[in-house]
Short mmCIF file of C-alpha atoms in Angstrom, two decimals:
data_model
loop_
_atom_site.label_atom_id
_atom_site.label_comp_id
_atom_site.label_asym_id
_atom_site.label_seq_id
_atom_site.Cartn_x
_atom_site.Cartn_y
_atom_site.Cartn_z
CA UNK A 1 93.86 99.44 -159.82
CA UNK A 2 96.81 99.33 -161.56
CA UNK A 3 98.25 101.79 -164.34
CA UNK A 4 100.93 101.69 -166.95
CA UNK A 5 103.37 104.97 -167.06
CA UNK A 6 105.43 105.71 -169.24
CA UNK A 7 106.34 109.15 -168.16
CA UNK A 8 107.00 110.67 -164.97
CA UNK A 9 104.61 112.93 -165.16
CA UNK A 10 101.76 110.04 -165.52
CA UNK A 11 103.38 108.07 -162.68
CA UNK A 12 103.20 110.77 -160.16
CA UNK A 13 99.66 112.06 -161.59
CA UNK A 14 98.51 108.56 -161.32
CA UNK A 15 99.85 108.27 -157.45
CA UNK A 16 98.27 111.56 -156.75
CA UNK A 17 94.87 109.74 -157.97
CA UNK A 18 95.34 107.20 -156.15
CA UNK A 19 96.99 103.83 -157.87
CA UNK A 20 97.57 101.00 -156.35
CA UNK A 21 100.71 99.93 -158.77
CA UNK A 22 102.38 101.57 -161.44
CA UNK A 23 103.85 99.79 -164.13
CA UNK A 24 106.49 100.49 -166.78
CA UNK A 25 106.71 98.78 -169.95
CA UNK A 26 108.79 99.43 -172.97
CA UNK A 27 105.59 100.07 -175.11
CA UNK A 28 105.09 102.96 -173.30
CA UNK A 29 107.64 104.98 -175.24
CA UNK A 30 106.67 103.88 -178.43
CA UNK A 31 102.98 104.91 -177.46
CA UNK A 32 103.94 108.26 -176.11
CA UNK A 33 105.97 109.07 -179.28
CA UNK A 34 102.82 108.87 -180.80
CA UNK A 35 103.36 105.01 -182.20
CA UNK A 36 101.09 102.14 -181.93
CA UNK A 37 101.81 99.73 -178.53
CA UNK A 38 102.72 96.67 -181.15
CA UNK A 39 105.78 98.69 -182.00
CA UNK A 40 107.03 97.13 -178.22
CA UNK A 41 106.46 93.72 -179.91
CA UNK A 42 108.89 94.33 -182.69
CA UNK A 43 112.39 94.87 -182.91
CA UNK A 44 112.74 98.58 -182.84
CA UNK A 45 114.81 98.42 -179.41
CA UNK A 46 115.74 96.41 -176.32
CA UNK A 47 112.55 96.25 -174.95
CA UNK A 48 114.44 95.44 -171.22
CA UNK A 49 117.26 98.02 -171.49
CA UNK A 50 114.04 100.26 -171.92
CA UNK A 51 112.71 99.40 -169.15
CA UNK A 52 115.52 99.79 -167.21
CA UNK A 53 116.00 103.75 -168.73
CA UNK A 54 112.66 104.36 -167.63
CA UNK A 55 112.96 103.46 -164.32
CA UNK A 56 115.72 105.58 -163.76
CA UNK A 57 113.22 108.52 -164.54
CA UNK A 58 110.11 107.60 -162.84
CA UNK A 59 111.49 105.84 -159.89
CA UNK A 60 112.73 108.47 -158.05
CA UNK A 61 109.38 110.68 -158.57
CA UNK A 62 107.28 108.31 -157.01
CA UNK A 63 107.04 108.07 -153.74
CA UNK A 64 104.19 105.30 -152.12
CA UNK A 65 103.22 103.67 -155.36
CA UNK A 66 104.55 100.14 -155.81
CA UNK A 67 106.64 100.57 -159.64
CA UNK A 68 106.56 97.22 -161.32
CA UNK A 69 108.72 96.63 -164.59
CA UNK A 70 107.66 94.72 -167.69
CA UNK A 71 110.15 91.87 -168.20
CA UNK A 72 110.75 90.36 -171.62
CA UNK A 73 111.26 86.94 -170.77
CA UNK A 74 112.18 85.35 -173.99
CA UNK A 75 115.10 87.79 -174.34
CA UNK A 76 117.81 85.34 -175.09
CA UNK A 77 120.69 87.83 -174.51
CA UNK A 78 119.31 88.25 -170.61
CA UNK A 79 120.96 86.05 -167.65
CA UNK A 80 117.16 86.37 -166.59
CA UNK A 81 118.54 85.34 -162.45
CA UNK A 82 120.87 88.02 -163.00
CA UNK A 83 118.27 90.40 -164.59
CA UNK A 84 115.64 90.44 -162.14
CA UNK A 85 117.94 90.58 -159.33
CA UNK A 86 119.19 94.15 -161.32
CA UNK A 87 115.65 95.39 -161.41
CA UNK A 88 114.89 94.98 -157.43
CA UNK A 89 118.06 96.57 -156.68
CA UNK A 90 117.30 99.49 -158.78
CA UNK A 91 113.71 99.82 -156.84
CA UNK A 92 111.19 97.77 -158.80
CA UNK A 93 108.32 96.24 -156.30
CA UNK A 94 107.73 93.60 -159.33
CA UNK A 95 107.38 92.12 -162.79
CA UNK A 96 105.31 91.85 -165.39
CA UNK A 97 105.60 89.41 -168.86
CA UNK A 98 105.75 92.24 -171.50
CA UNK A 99 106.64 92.24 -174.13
CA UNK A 100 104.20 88.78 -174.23
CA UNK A 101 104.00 86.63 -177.17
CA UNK A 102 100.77 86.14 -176.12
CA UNK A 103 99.36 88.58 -178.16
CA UNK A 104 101.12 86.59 -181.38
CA UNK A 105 99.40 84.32 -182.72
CA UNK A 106 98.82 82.08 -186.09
CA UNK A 107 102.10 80.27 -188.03
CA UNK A 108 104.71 82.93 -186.51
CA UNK A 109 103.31 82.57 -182.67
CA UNK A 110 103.69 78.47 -183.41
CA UNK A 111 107.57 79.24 -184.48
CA UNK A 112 108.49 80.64 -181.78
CA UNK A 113 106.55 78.32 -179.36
CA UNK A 114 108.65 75.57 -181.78
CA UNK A 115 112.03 77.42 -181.94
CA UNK A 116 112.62 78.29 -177.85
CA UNK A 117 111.08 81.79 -177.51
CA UNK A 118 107.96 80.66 -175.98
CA UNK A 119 105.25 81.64 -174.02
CA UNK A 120 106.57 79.00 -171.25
CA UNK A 121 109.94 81.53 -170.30
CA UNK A 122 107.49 84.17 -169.40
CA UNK A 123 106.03 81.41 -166.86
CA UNK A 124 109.69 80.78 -165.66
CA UNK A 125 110.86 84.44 -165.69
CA UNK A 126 107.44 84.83 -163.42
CA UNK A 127 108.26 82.22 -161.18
CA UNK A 128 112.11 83.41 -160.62
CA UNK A 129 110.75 86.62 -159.67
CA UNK A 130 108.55 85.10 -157.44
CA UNK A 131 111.29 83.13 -155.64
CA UNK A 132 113.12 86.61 -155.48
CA UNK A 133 109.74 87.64 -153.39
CA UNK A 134 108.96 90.15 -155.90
CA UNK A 135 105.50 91.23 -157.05
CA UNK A 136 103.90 89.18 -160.35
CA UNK A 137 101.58 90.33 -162.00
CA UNK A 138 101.47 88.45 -165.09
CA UNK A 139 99.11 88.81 -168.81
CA UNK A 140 97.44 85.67 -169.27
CA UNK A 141 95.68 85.33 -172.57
CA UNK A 142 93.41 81.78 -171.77
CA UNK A 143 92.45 79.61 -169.22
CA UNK A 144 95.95 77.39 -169.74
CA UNK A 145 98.16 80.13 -169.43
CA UNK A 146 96.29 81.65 -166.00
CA UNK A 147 97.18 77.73 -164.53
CA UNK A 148 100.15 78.13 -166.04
CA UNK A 149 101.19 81.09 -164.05
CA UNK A 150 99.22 80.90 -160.77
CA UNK A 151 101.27 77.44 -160.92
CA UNK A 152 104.60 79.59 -161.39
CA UNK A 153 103.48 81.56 -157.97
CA UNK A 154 101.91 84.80 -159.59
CA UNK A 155 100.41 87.15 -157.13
CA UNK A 156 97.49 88.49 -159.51
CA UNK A 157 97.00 87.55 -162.76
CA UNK A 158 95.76 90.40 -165.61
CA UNK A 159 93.37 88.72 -167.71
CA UNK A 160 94.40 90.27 -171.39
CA UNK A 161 91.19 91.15 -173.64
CA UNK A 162 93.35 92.26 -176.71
CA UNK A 163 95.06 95.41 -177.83
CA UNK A 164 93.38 98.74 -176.32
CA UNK A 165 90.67 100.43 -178.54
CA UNK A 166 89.77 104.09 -179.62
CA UNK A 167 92.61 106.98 -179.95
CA UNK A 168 94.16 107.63 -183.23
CA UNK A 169 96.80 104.81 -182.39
CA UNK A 170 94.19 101.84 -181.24
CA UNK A 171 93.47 98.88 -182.70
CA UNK A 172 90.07 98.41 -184.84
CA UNK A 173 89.45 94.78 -184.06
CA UNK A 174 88.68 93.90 -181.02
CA UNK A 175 86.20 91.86 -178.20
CA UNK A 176 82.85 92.99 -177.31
CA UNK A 177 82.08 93.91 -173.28
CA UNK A 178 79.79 90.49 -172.76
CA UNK A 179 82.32 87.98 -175.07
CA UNK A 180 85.35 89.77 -172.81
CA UNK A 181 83.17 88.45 -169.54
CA UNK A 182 83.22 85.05 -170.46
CA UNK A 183 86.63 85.07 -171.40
CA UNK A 184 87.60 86.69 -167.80
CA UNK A 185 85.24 84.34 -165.73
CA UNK A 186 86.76 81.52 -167.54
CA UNK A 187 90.88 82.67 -166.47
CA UNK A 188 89.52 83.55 -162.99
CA UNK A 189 87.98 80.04 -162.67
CA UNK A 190 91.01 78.20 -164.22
CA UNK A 191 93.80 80.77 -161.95
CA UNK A 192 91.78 80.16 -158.67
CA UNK A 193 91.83 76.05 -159.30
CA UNK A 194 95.19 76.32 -158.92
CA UNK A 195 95.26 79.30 -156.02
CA UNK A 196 92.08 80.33 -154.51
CA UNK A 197 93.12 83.39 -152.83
CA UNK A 198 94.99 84.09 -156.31
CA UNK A 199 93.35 87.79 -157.91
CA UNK A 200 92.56 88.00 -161.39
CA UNK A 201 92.10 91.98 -162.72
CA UNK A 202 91.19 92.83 -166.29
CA UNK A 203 92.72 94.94 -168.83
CA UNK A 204 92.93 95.86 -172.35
CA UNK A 205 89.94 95.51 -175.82
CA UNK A 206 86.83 97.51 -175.11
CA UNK A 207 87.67 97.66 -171.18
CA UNK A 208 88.96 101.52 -171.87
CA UNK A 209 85.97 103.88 -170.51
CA UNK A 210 85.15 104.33 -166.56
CA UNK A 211 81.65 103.04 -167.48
CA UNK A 212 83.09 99.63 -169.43
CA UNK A 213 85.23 98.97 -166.29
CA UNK A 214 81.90 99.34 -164.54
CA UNK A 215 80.33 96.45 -166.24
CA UNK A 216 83.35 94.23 -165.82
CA UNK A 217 82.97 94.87 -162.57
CA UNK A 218 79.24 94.62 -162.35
CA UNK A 219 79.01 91.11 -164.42
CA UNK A 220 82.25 89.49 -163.14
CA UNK A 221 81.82 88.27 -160.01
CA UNK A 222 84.91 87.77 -158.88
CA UNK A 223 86.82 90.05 -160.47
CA UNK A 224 88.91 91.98 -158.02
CA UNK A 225 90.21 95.54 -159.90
CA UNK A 226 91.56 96.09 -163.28
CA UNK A 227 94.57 97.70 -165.07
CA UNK A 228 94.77 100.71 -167.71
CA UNK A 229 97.43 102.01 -169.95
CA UNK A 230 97.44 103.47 -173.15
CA UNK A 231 93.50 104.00 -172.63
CA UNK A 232 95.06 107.07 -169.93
CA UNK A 233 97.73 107.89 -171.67
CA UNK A 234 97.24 107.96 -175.15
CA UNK A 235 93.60 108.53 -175.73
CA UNK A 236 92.82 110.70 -172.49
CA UNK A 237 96.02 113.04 -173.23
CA UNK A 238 95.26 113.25 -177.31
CA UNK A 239 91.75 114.50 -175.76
CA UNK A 240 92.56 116.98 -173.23
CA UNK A 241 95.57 118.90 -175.89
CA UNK A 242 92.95 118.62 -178.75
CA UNK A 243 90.29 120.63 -176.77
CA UNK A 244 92.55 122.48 -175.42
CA UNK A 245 94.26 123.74 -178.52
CA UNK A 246 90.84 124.24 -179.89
CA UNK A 247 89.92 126.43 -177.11
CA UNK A 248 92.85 128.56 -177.84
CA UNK A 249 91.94 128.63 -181.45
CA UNK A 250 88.88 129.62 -180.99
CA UNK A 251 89.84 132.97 -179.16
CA UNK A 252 88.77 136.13 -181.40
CA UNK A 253 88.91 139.40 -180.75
CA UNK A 254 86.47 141.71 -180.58
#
């Protein structure tokens, strides 16, 4: 199980409960300043100098956990060698490819593939790291991508079902639980041609509830865990302050 912080207070929370890997991307600010998680897609900030701030609070409150740190690897302003080798000194386990342009898609997706800010420097960023023996954990959208990276030496790839539902910042459009299935047995089958002993977790779309991980886990055969972020801290934290607050609200006296 792995889970995205984006506050200390999640990342030591999330350790207490039992985590296997945390993992801090720069979408996680935007998300817990109440933004949507696409706002880490566009240029509001440097997504990797983010990263790197966030560490330096949530680092030192974890103790166990392995703390993994989303990489942008098309930033072309990053000496990516140079970069990564940063991140492990400052006490990252690992990497992960976010922000992704493989949640992009349509005419703009195909310029970038077409101007040099590809999908294909994630792969390489993923592959560095893995020559730097650091933990990858990289989103793969389809069955070519999951090659892609179990080629580049990923450790476990996170097979991506689509921006998280539900919560008053979640997307509206999304995959169904049985369509995500087929999509995920399709990336395992693809990641473990390359790798057999490679794991493949899910994350993201309808996969948000305790019981929809359940049927991932049920119908996927070999599906070996799955990741959560905003789903715990967005729509689980709006929840608990809402009835909270309302329980406060409703005290009358008598």
């Amino acid at each position: 199980m792995g889970v995205g912080a984006g506050t200390g207070i999640t990342a030591k929370s999330s350790e207490a409960g039992g985590a296997d890997m945390l993992i801090i991307y720069s979408s996680c600010r935007y998300r817990m300043a109440g933004r949507g998680q696409l706002a880490g897609l566009i240029s509001y900030g440097d997504a990797n100098q983010i990263v790197v701030e966030m560490g330096a609070e949530i680092l030192p409150v974890v103790q166990n956990t392995p703390v993994l740190a989303s990489v942008c690897g098309t930033d072309p302003f990053r000496l990516m060698d140079i970069f990564l080798k940063q991140l492990k000194e400052q006490g990252f386990s690992g990497v992960q490819n976010f922000p992704t342009v493989g949640l992009i898609d349509g005419v703009f997706r195909q310029s970038l593939e077409e101007t040099g800010m590809g999908y294909d420097l994630e792969v390489e960023m993923i592959n560095k790291a893995h020559n730097l023996d650091m933990l990858t954990t990289p989103f793969v959208f389809d069955p070519q991508q999951a090659k892609k990276m179990a080629e580049a030496g990923a450790d476990i790839l996170i097979a991506h079902m689509g921006l998280t539902t539900k919560g008053t910042i979640g997307v509206k459009t999304t995959l169904t639980l049985e369509e995500c299935v087929e999509k995920i047995e399709d990336i395992i089958k693809a990641g473990k041609e390359v790798n057999p002993d490679i794991m493949v977790i899910c994350h993201g779309g309808p996969i948000i509830e305790p019981e929809d991980v359940a049927y991932i886990i049920e119908k996927v055969e070999n599906i070996d865990g799955f990741f959560i972020t905003s789903s715990l801290e967005t729509v689980e934290t709006e929840k608990a302050i809402k009835e909270n607050i309302s329980s406060f609200k409703a005290i009358k006296k008598k």
